[in-house]
GROMACS .gro file of C-alpha atoms in nm:
model
  349
    1LEU     CA    1  -4.337   0.326   3.450
    2SER     CA    2  -4.465   0.114   3.163
    3SER     CA    3  -4.359  -0.248   3.115
    4GLN     CA    4  -4.193  -0.387   2.802
    5VAL     CA    5  -4.150  -0.728   2.644
    6ARG     CA    6  -3.802  -0.776   2.501
    7ILE     CA    7  -3.662  -1.071   2.304
    8ASP     CA    8  -3.308  -1.193   2.362
    9GLN     CA    9  -3.117  -1.190   2.035
   10LEU     CA   10  -2.924  -1.508   2.111
   11THR     CA   11  -3.204  -1.733   2.240
   12GLY     CA   12  -3.525  -1.578   2.112
   13GLN     CA   13  -3.666  -1.600   2.464
   14ARG     CA   14  -3.880  -1.322   2.604
   15ALA     CA   15  -3.825  -1.121   2.919
   16VAL     CA   16  -4.066  -0.869   3.070
   17LEU     CA   17  -3.916  -0.548   3.202
   18ALA     CA   18  -4.143  -0.422   3.480
   19PRO     CA   19  -3.961  -0.129   3.644
   20GLY     CA   20  -4.271  -0.024   3.836
   21ARG     CA   21  -4.238  -0.335   4.051
   22ALA     CA   22  -3.904  -0.210   4.182
   23GLU     CA   23  -4.102   0.037   4.395
   24ARG     CA   24  -4.244  -0.248   4.604
   25PRO     CA   25  -4.117  -0.267   4.962
   26ASP     CA   26  -3.819  -0.502   4.989
   27ALA     CA   27  -3.807  -0.552   4.613
   28PHE     CA   28  -3.453  -0.685   4.646
   29ALA     CA   29  -3.500  -0.848   4.986
   30VAL     CA   30  -3.323  -1.179   5.031
   31ASP     CA   31  -3.327  -1.427   5.316
   32ALA     CA   32  -3.047  -1.418   5.567
   33GLU     CA   33  -2.751  -1.632   5.477
   34ALA     CA   34  -2.751  -1.981   5.620
   35PRO     CA   35  -2.466  -2.052   5.864
   36ARG     CA   36  -2.152  -2.147   5.674
   37ALA     CA   37  -1.916  -2.431   5.751
   38ASN     CA   38  -1.625  -2.345   5.975
   39ARG     CA   39  -1.310  -2.275   5.774
   40GLY     CA   40  -1.139  -2.540   5.980
   41ASP     CA   41  -1.372  -2.797   5.825
   42CYS     CA   42  -1.340  -2.684   5.461
   43PRO     CA   43  -1.225  -2.973   5.240
   44PHE     CA   44  -1.112  -2.738   4.961
   45CYS     CA   45  -0.843  -2.560   5.162
   46GLU     CA   46  -0.477  -2.639   5.099
   47GLY     CA   47  -0.352  -2.909   5.334
   48ARG     CA   48  -0.683  -3.097   5.341
   49GLU     CA   49  -0.641  -3.284   5.013
   50ASP     CA   50  -0.731  -3.612   5.186
   51ARG     CA   51  -1.086  -3.484   5.242
   52THR     CA   52  -1.175  -3.485   4.871
   53PRO     CA   53  -1.178  -3.757   4.606
   54PRO     CA   54  -0.834  -3.805   4.443
   55GLU     CA   55  -0.751  -3.518   4.211
   56VAL     CA   56  -0.768  -3.553   3.834
   57TYR     CA   57  -0.571  -3.236   3.762
   58ALA     CA   58  -0.377  -2.972   3.954
   59VAL     CA   59  -0.145  -2.680   3.889
   60ARG     CA   60   0.168  -2.708   4.107
   61PRO     CA   61   0.422  -2.441   4.005
   62GLY     CA   62   0.688  -2.593   4.232
   63GLY     CA   63   0.613  -2.953   4.146
   64GLY     CA   64   0.518  -3.211   4.407
   65GLU     CA   65   0.310  -3.523   4.444
   66SER     CA   66  -0.058  -3.550   4.361
   67ASN     CA   67  -0.306  -3.488   4.642
   68SER     CA   68  -0.055  -3.286   4.839
   69PRO     CA   69  -0.014  -2.912   4.916
   70GLY     CA   70   0.161  -2.671   4.681
   71TRP     CA   71  -0.116  -2.626   4.423
   72THR     CA   72  -0.272  -2.306   4.290
   73ALA     CA   73  -0.577  -2.471   4.129
   74ARG     CA   74  -0.703  -2.824   4.188
   75VAL     CA   75  -0.965  -3.043   4.018
   76VAL     CA   76  -1.147  -3.338   4.175
   77PRO     CA   77  -1.455  -3.542   4.080
   78ASN     CA   78  -1.772  -3.408   4.241
   79LEU     CA   79  -1.853  -3.610   4.552
   80TYR     CA   80  -2.225  -3.594   4.468
   81PRO     CA   81  -2.227  -3.595   4.086
   82VAL     CA   82  -2.520  -3.501   3.866
   83LEU     CA   83  -2.380  -3.735   3.600
   84SER     CA   84  -2.314  -4.102   3.659
   85GLY     CA   85  -1.963  -4.125   3.525
   86GLU     CA   86  -1.792  -4.164   3.192
   87GLY     CA   87  -2.019  -4.375   2.972
   88GLU     CA   88  -1.929  -4.523   2.637
   89ARG     CA   89  -2.094  -4.335   2.353
   90GLU     CA   90  -2.210  -4.533   2.053
   91SER     CA   91  -1.945  -4.538   1.783
   92GLY     CA   92  -2.011  -4.275   1.517
   93ARG     CA   93  -2.316  -4.138   1.697
   94ALA     CA   94  -2.368  -3.771   1.621
   95PRO     CA   95  -2.413  -3.539   1.919
   96GLU     CA   96  -2.777  -3.483   2.004
   97SER     CA   97  -2.911  -3.156   1.870
   98GLY     CA   98  -3.096  -3.055   2.182
   99PHE     CA   99  -3.427  -3.071   1.998
  100ALA     CA  100  -3.438  -3.450   1.953
  101SER     CA  101  -3.318  -3.749   2.148
  102PRO     CA  102  -3.354  -4.127   2.127
  103ALA     CA  103  -3.528  -4.104   2.465
  104ASP     CA  104  -3.781  -3.847   2.340
  105PRO     CA  105  -4.110  -4.026   2.260
  106LEU     CA  106  -4.206  -3.752   2.012
  107GLY     CA  107  -3.881  -3.801   1.826
  108ALA     CA  108  -3.926  -4.175   1.772
  109PRO     CA  109  -4.024  -4.300   1.425
  110THR     CA  110  -4.400  -4.345   1.403
  111ARG     CA  111  -4.360  -4.668   1.199
  112ALA     CA  112  -4.199  -4.828   1.503
  113GLY     CA  113  -4.543  -4.854   1.658
  114GLU     CA  114  -4.661  -4.686   1.973
  115PRO     CA  115  -4.397  -4.452   2.119
  116ASP     CA  116  -4.256  -4.530   2.460
  117LEU     CA  117  -4.383  -4.236   2.661
  118PHE     CA  118  -4.157  -4.319   2.955
  119ALA     CA  119  -3.824  -4.384   2.781
  120ALA     CA  120  -3.503  -4.289   2.961
  121SER     CA  121  -3.131  -4.302   2.894
  122ALA     CA  122  -2.825  -4.307   3.118
  123ALA     CA  123  -2.697  -3.968   3.238
  124ASN     CA  124  -2.338  -4.034   3.140
  125GLY     CA  125  -2.059  -3.781   3.155
  126ALA     CA  126  -1.811  -3.614   3.389
  127HIS     CA  127  -1.889  -3.378   3.677
  128GLU     CA  128  -1.581  -3.207   3.821
  129VAL     CA  129  -1.510  -2.947   4.087
  130ILE     CA  130  -1.240  -2.692   4.007
  131VAL     CA  131  -1.109  -2.534   4.329
  132ASN     CA  132  -1.016  -2.183   4.221
  133ALA     CA  133  -0.750  -2.113   4.484
  134PRO     CA  134  -0.585  -2.281   4.783
  135GLN     CA  135  -0.676  -2.004   5.029
  136HIS     CA  136  -1.024  -1.992   5.183
  137VAL     CA  137  -1.211  -1.708   5.012
  138ALA     CA  138  -1.583  -1.699   4.944
  139SER     CA  139  -1.572  -1.524   4.608
  140LEU     CA  140  -1.363  -1.512   4.294
  141ALA     CA  141  -1.366  -1.134   4.334
  142GLU     CA  142  -1.142  -1.172   4.642
  143LEU     CA  143  -0.855  -1.321   4.439
  144ASP     CA  144  -0.573  -1.103   4.312
  145GLY     CA  145  -0.515  -1.073   3.938
  146GLU     CA  146  -0.264  -1.357   3.913
  147ARG     CA  147  -0.473  -1.605   4.113
  148PHE     CA  148  -0.788  -1.505   3.924
  149ALA     CA  149  -0.619  -1.561   3.587
  150GLY     CA  150  -0.489  -1.898   3.709
  151ALA     CA  151  -0.839  -2.007   3.808
  152VAL     CA  152  -0.988  -1.916   3.470
  153GLU     CA  153  -0.703  -2.093   3.289
  154ALA     CA  154  -0.783  -2.406   3.493
  155TRP     CA  155  -1.145  -2.380   3.371
  156ARG     CA  156  -1.023  -2.363   3.013
  157GLU     CA  157  -0.783  -2.653   3.058
  158ARG     CA  158  -1.053  -2.885   3.191
  159MET     CA  159  -1.294  -2.781   2.916
  160ARG     CA  160  -1.028  -2.864   2.657
  161ALA     CA  161  -0.964  -3.198   2.826
  162HIS     CA  162  -1.327  -3.303   2.784
  163ALA     CA  163  -1.417  -3.129   2.456
  164SER     CA  164  -1.328  -3.420   2.224
  165ASP     CA  165  -1.535  -3.686   2.404
  166SER     CA  166  -1.845  -3.488   2.502
  167SER     CA  167  -2.123  -3.310   2.317
  168TYR     CA  168  -2.115  -3.005   2.543
  169CYS     CA  169  -1.902  -2.873   2.831
  170HIS     CA  170  -2.090  -2.651   3.073
  171LEU     CA  171  -1.876  -2.450   3.319
  172ILE     CA  172  -2.049  -2.277   3.610
  173VAL     CA  173  -1.969  -2.084   3.927
  174ASN     CA  174  -2.228  -2.064   4.207
  175GLU     CA  175  -2.146  -1.817   4.485
  176GLY     CA  176  -2.362  -1.798   4.796
  177PRO     CA  177  -2.619  -2.047   4.932
  178GLN     CA  178  -2.902  -1.881   4.742
  179ALA     CA  179  -2.710  -1.941   4.421
  180GLY     CA  180  -2.670  -2.310   4.497
  181ALA     CA  181  -2.324  -2.316   4.657
  182SER     CA  182  -2.301  -2.587   4.922
  183LEU     CA  183  -1.944  -2.495   5.020
  184GLU     CA  184  -1.819  -2.141   5.080
  185HIS     CA  185  -1.469  -2.186   4.935
  186THR     CA  186  -1.468  -2.043   4.581
  187HIS     CA  187  -1.491  -2.313   4.317
  188ALA     CA  188  -1.627  -2.383   3.970
  189GLN     CA  189  -1.801  -2.692   3.837
  190LEU     CA  190  -1.768  -2.854   3.497
  191TYR     CA  191  -2.030  -3.081   3.342
  192ALA     CA  192  -1.915  -3.279   3.037
  193LEU     CA  193  -2.245  -3.384   2.879
  194ASP     CA  194  -2.316  -3.644   2.612
  195PHE     CA  195  -2.601  -3.431   2.476
  196VAL     CA  196  -2.649  -3.068   2.379
  197PRO     CA  197  -2.901  -2.896   2.610
  198THR     CA  198  -3.196  -2.734   2.436
  199ALA     CA  199  -3.098  -2.381   2.542
  200ILE     CA  200  -2.755  -2.418   2.379
  201ALA     CA  201  -2.901  -2.586   2.070
  202ARG     CA  202  -3.146  -2.297   2.032
  203GLU     CA  203  -2.862  -2.046   2.049
  204ARG     CA  204  -2.655  -2.246   1.801
  205GLU     CA  205  -2.942  -2.255   1.552
  206ARG     CA  206  -2.998  -1.879   1.581
  207PHE     CA  207  -2.627  -1.813   1.522
  208ALA     CA  208  -2.636  -2.034   1.212
  209ALA     CA  209  -2.958  -1.880   1.078
  210TYR     CA  210  -2.824  -1.527   1.122
  211HIS     CA  211  -2.495  -1.624   0.956
  212GLU     CA  212  -2.686  -1.755   0.653
  213ARG     CA  213  -2.940  -1.472   0.635
  214THR     CA  214  -2.672  -1.201   0.648
  215ALA     CA  215  -2.433  -1.383   0.412
  216GLY     CA  216  -2.161  -1.436   0.670
  217GLY     CA  217  -2.256  -1.204   0.955
  218HIS     CA  218  -2.189  -1.295   1.319
  219LEU     CA  219  -2.492  -1.242   1.543
  220LEU     CA  220  -2.318  -1.163   1.870
  221GLN     CA  221  -2.047  -0.956   1.704
  222ASP     CA  222  -2.316  -0.738   1.544
  223VAL     CA  223  -2.500  -0.710   1.876
  224ALA     CA  224  -2.174  -0.609   2.045
  225ALA     CA  225  -2.095  -0.347   1.781
  226GLU     CA  226  -2.440  -0.194   1.825
  227GLU     CA  227  -2.406  -0.195   2.204
  228VAL     CA  228  -2.077  -0.005   2.171
  229ARG     CA  229  -2.237   0.244   1.933
  230ARG     CA  230  -2.542   0.307   2.153
  231ARG     CA  231  -2.357   0.290   2.490
  232GLU     CA  232  -2.688   0.258   2.676
  233ARG     CA  233  -2.609  -0.083   2.822
  234LEU     CA  234  -2.229  -0.083   2.790
  235VAL     CA  235  -2.058  -0.116   3.129
  236ALA     CA  236  -1.690  -0.153   3.032
  237ILE     CA  237  -1.469  -0.221   2.731
  238ASP     CA  238  -1.103  -0.308   2.672
  239ASP     CA  239  -0.894  -0.433   2.379
  240GLU     CA  240  -1.024  -0.791   2.410
  241ALA     CA  241  -1.381  -0.784   2.535
  242LEU     CA  242  -1.677  -0.576   2.644
  243LEU     CA  243  -1.915  -0.598   2.935
  244VAL     CA  244  -2.283  -0.524   2.882
  245ALA     CA  245  -2.614  -0.550   3.060
  246PRO     CA  246  -2.803  -0.756   2.796
  247TRP     CA  247  -3.096  -0.601   2.609
  248ALA     CA  248  -3.343  -0.861   2.741
  249SER     CA  249  -3.187  -0.901   3.086
  250ARG     CA  250  -3.365  -1.170   3.284
  251SER     CA  251  -3.283  -1.028   3.626
  252PRO     CA  252  -3.148  -0.708   3.784
  253PHE     CA  253  -2.782  -0.638   3.705
  254GLU     CA  254  -2.739  -0.936   3.473
  255LEU     CA  255  -2.408  -0.901   3.287
  256ARG     CA  256  -2.256  -1.053   2.974
  257VAL     CA  257  -1.888  -1.068   2.877
  258ILE     CA  258  -1.844  -1.071   2.498
  259PRO     CA  259  -1.511  -1.107   2.312
  260ARG     CA  260  -1.462  -0.833   2.055
  261ARG     CA  261  -1.332  -1.082   1.797
  262PRO     CA  262  -1.580  -1.363   1.726
  263ALA     CA  263  -1.448  -1.699   1.844
  264PRO     CA  264  -1.654  -2.016   1.888
  265SER     CA  265  -1.483  -2.174   2.189
  266PHE     CA  266  -1.403  -2.005   2.519
  267GLU     CA  267  -1.153  -2.278   2.603
  268ARG     CA  268  -0.951  -2.224   2.282
  269ASP     CA  269  -0.941  -1.842   2.284
  270GLY     CA  270  -0.626  -1.791   2.489
  271THR     CA  271  -0.681  -1.561   2.785
  272VAL     CA  272  -0.936  -1.341   2.608
  273GLY     CA  273  -1.207  -1.215   2.842
  274THR     CA  274  -1.039  -1.315   3.168
  275GLU     CA  275  -0.979  -0.959   3.283
  276MET     CA  276  -1.330  -0.852   3.183
  277ILE     CA  277  -1.484  -1.133   3.388
  278ARG     CA  278  -1.286  -0.998   3.683
  279THR     CA  279  -1.410  -0.646   3.608
  280ALA     CA  280  -1.769  -0.771   3.612
  281LEU     CA  281  -1.726  -0.939   3.950
  282THR     CA  282  -1.550  -0.631   4.090
  283ALA     CA  283  -1.841  -0.410   3.984
  284LEU     CA  284  -2.099  -0.645   4.139
  285THR     CA  285  -1.898  -0.665   4.462
  286ARG     CA  286  -1.889  -0.287   4.489
  287LEU     CA  287  -2.261  -0.272   4.424
  288LEU     CA  288  -2.383  -0.560   4.639
  289GLY     CA  289  -2.107  -0.601   4.896
  290PRO     CA  290  -1.877  -0.899   4.941
  291PRO     CA  291  -1.934  -1.169   4.858
  292PRO     CA  292  -2.203  -1.109   4.593
  293ARG     CA  293  -2.453  -1.394   4.553
  294LEU     CA  294  -2.447  -1.491   4.189
  295ASN     CA  295  -2.441  -1.755   3.919
  296LEU     CA  296  -2.188  -1.746   3.636
  297TRP     CA  297  -2.169  -1.974   3.335
  298VAL     CA  298  -1.965  -2.002   3.017
  299ARG     CA  299  -2.147  -2.043   2.688
  300THR     CA  300  -1.909  -2.214   2.445
  301ALA     CA  301  -1.952  -2.392   2.114
  302PRO     CA  302  -2.112  -2.738   2.138
  303GLY     CA  303  -1.963  -3.028   1.945
  304GLY     CA  304  -2.021  -2.998   1.573
  305ALA     CA  305  -2.125  -2.633   1.583
  306GLY     CA  306  -2.051  -2.430   1.275
  307ASP     CA  307  -2.097  -2.062   1.346
  308PHE     CA  308  -2.091  -1.977   1.717
  309HIS     CA  309  -1.961  -1.701   1.945
  310TRP     CA  310  -1.870  -1.771   2.308
  311HIS     CA  311  -1.976  -1.544   2.593
  312VAL     CA  312  -1.997  -1.549   2.973
  313ASP     CA  313  -2.321  -1.469   3.156
  314ILE     CA  314  -2.342  -1.354   3.519
  315LEU     CA  315  -2.667  -1.329   3.716
  316PRO     CA  316  -2.677  -1.186   4.069
  317ARG     CA  317  -2.939  -1.349   4.291
  318LEU     CA  318  -3.149  -1.051   4.399
  319THR     CA  319  -3.506  -1.161   4.331
  320ILE     CA  320  -3.707  -1.481   4.355
  321ARG     CA  321  -3.859  -1.665   4.058
  322ALA     CA  322  -4.228  -1.717   4.130
  323GLY     CA  323  -4.527  -1.882   3.962
  324PHE     CA  324  -4.532  -1.655   3.655
  325GLU     CA  325  -4.167  -1.716   3.570
  326MET     CA  326  -4.175  -2.090   3.639
  327GLY     CA  327  -4.510  -2.146   3.468
  328THR     CA  328  -4.439  -1.949   3.150
  329GLY     CA  329  -4.061  -1.960   3.115
  330VAL     CA  330  -4.072  -1.580   3.080
  331GLU     CA  331  -3.854  -1.394   3.326
  332VAL     CA  332  -3.964  -1.068   3.493
  333ASN     CA  333  -3.691  -0.809   3.552
  334ILE     CA  334  -3.778  -0.512   3.771
  335TYR     CA  335  -3.456  -0.317   3.702
  336PRO     CA  336  -3.398  -0.215   3.336
  337PRO     CA  337  -3.054  -0.297   3.196
  338GLU     CA  338  -2.997   0.064   3.091
  339ARG     CA  339  -3.030   0.175   3.455
  340ALA     CA  340  -2.817  -0.117   3.576
  341ALA     CA  341  -2.539  -0.035   3.329
  342ALA     CA  342  -2.534   0.330   3.436
  343ASP     CA  343  -2.510   0.231   3.803
  344LEU     CA  344  -2.223  -0.010   3.738
  345ARG     CA  345  -2.031   0.232   3.513
  346GLU     CA  346  -2.037   0.487   3.794
  347LEU     CA  347  -1.896   0.233   4.039
  348LEU     CA  348  -1.609   0.147   3.801
  349ASP     CA  349  -1.512   0.508   3.729
   0.00000   0.00000   0.00000
């Protein structure tokens, strides 16, 4: 089987599809799971609220005091944060583009003299843990429809809470040790950043360029329409969203949830896409067994973005990034998205 280089429409980044490498022995082999913490020691379970930092938000349908049982979703500061806390941003400072920063020596004015090649800035912002449910389950896919919807609404609520005072809100879910989860109990993490990461800035610029070049077209909406027409990589579709294996998938069985109506911000688009995210996780669970090891993240509009279109990306952890991928930034995918989509459609039928 011949290999192909494909370019992702949203980022411009290349991926190499190398289906011949799927014939290698143990192509999808993964290490055995590390022993997990005993459920009796889990700090995220209901009734153990004293084992986490004080909550900053919780959903308690029956009311009740903070840091007590009775919640359906609960948010606490991360005990080991990536960011150093809420820092004061300079008044009137525009969000960083992702391509330039005051700490970037190549972005400094040349007239200022020799650039400081070792400049740094404080990593300010918020880093929160959103506990998706009070019961001890290892995957979002194990939640019923009501609990799942409640978890996703809690994601949206915390993103809205931070949107006005941050440049970008990055919401992730890591499930399984190989995906970076240190605790088994299903949870999400929110990073409220005071800069726009380069990957998001690149996507924003491509959305804007396409909008201008096509006199008002929406890049992801046009991609979605073409995916529906071709049906080669379409996994599922409903009235609100579609689920596809992206054209330039970076890894086997990568999935993308796309709203059918273009909207910039995931957090301000009602409940759109919630059920399709659940469909994606259901399909991966049927394929890989419970709980599937995966990373999920929400791509939403950064501060100051004009044209943008939110989406949710999900990557199962089935292969290992090696020297080629890390040294070039080009991912190698041994399982073409067309084949992955067909497999997943069959499981959902």
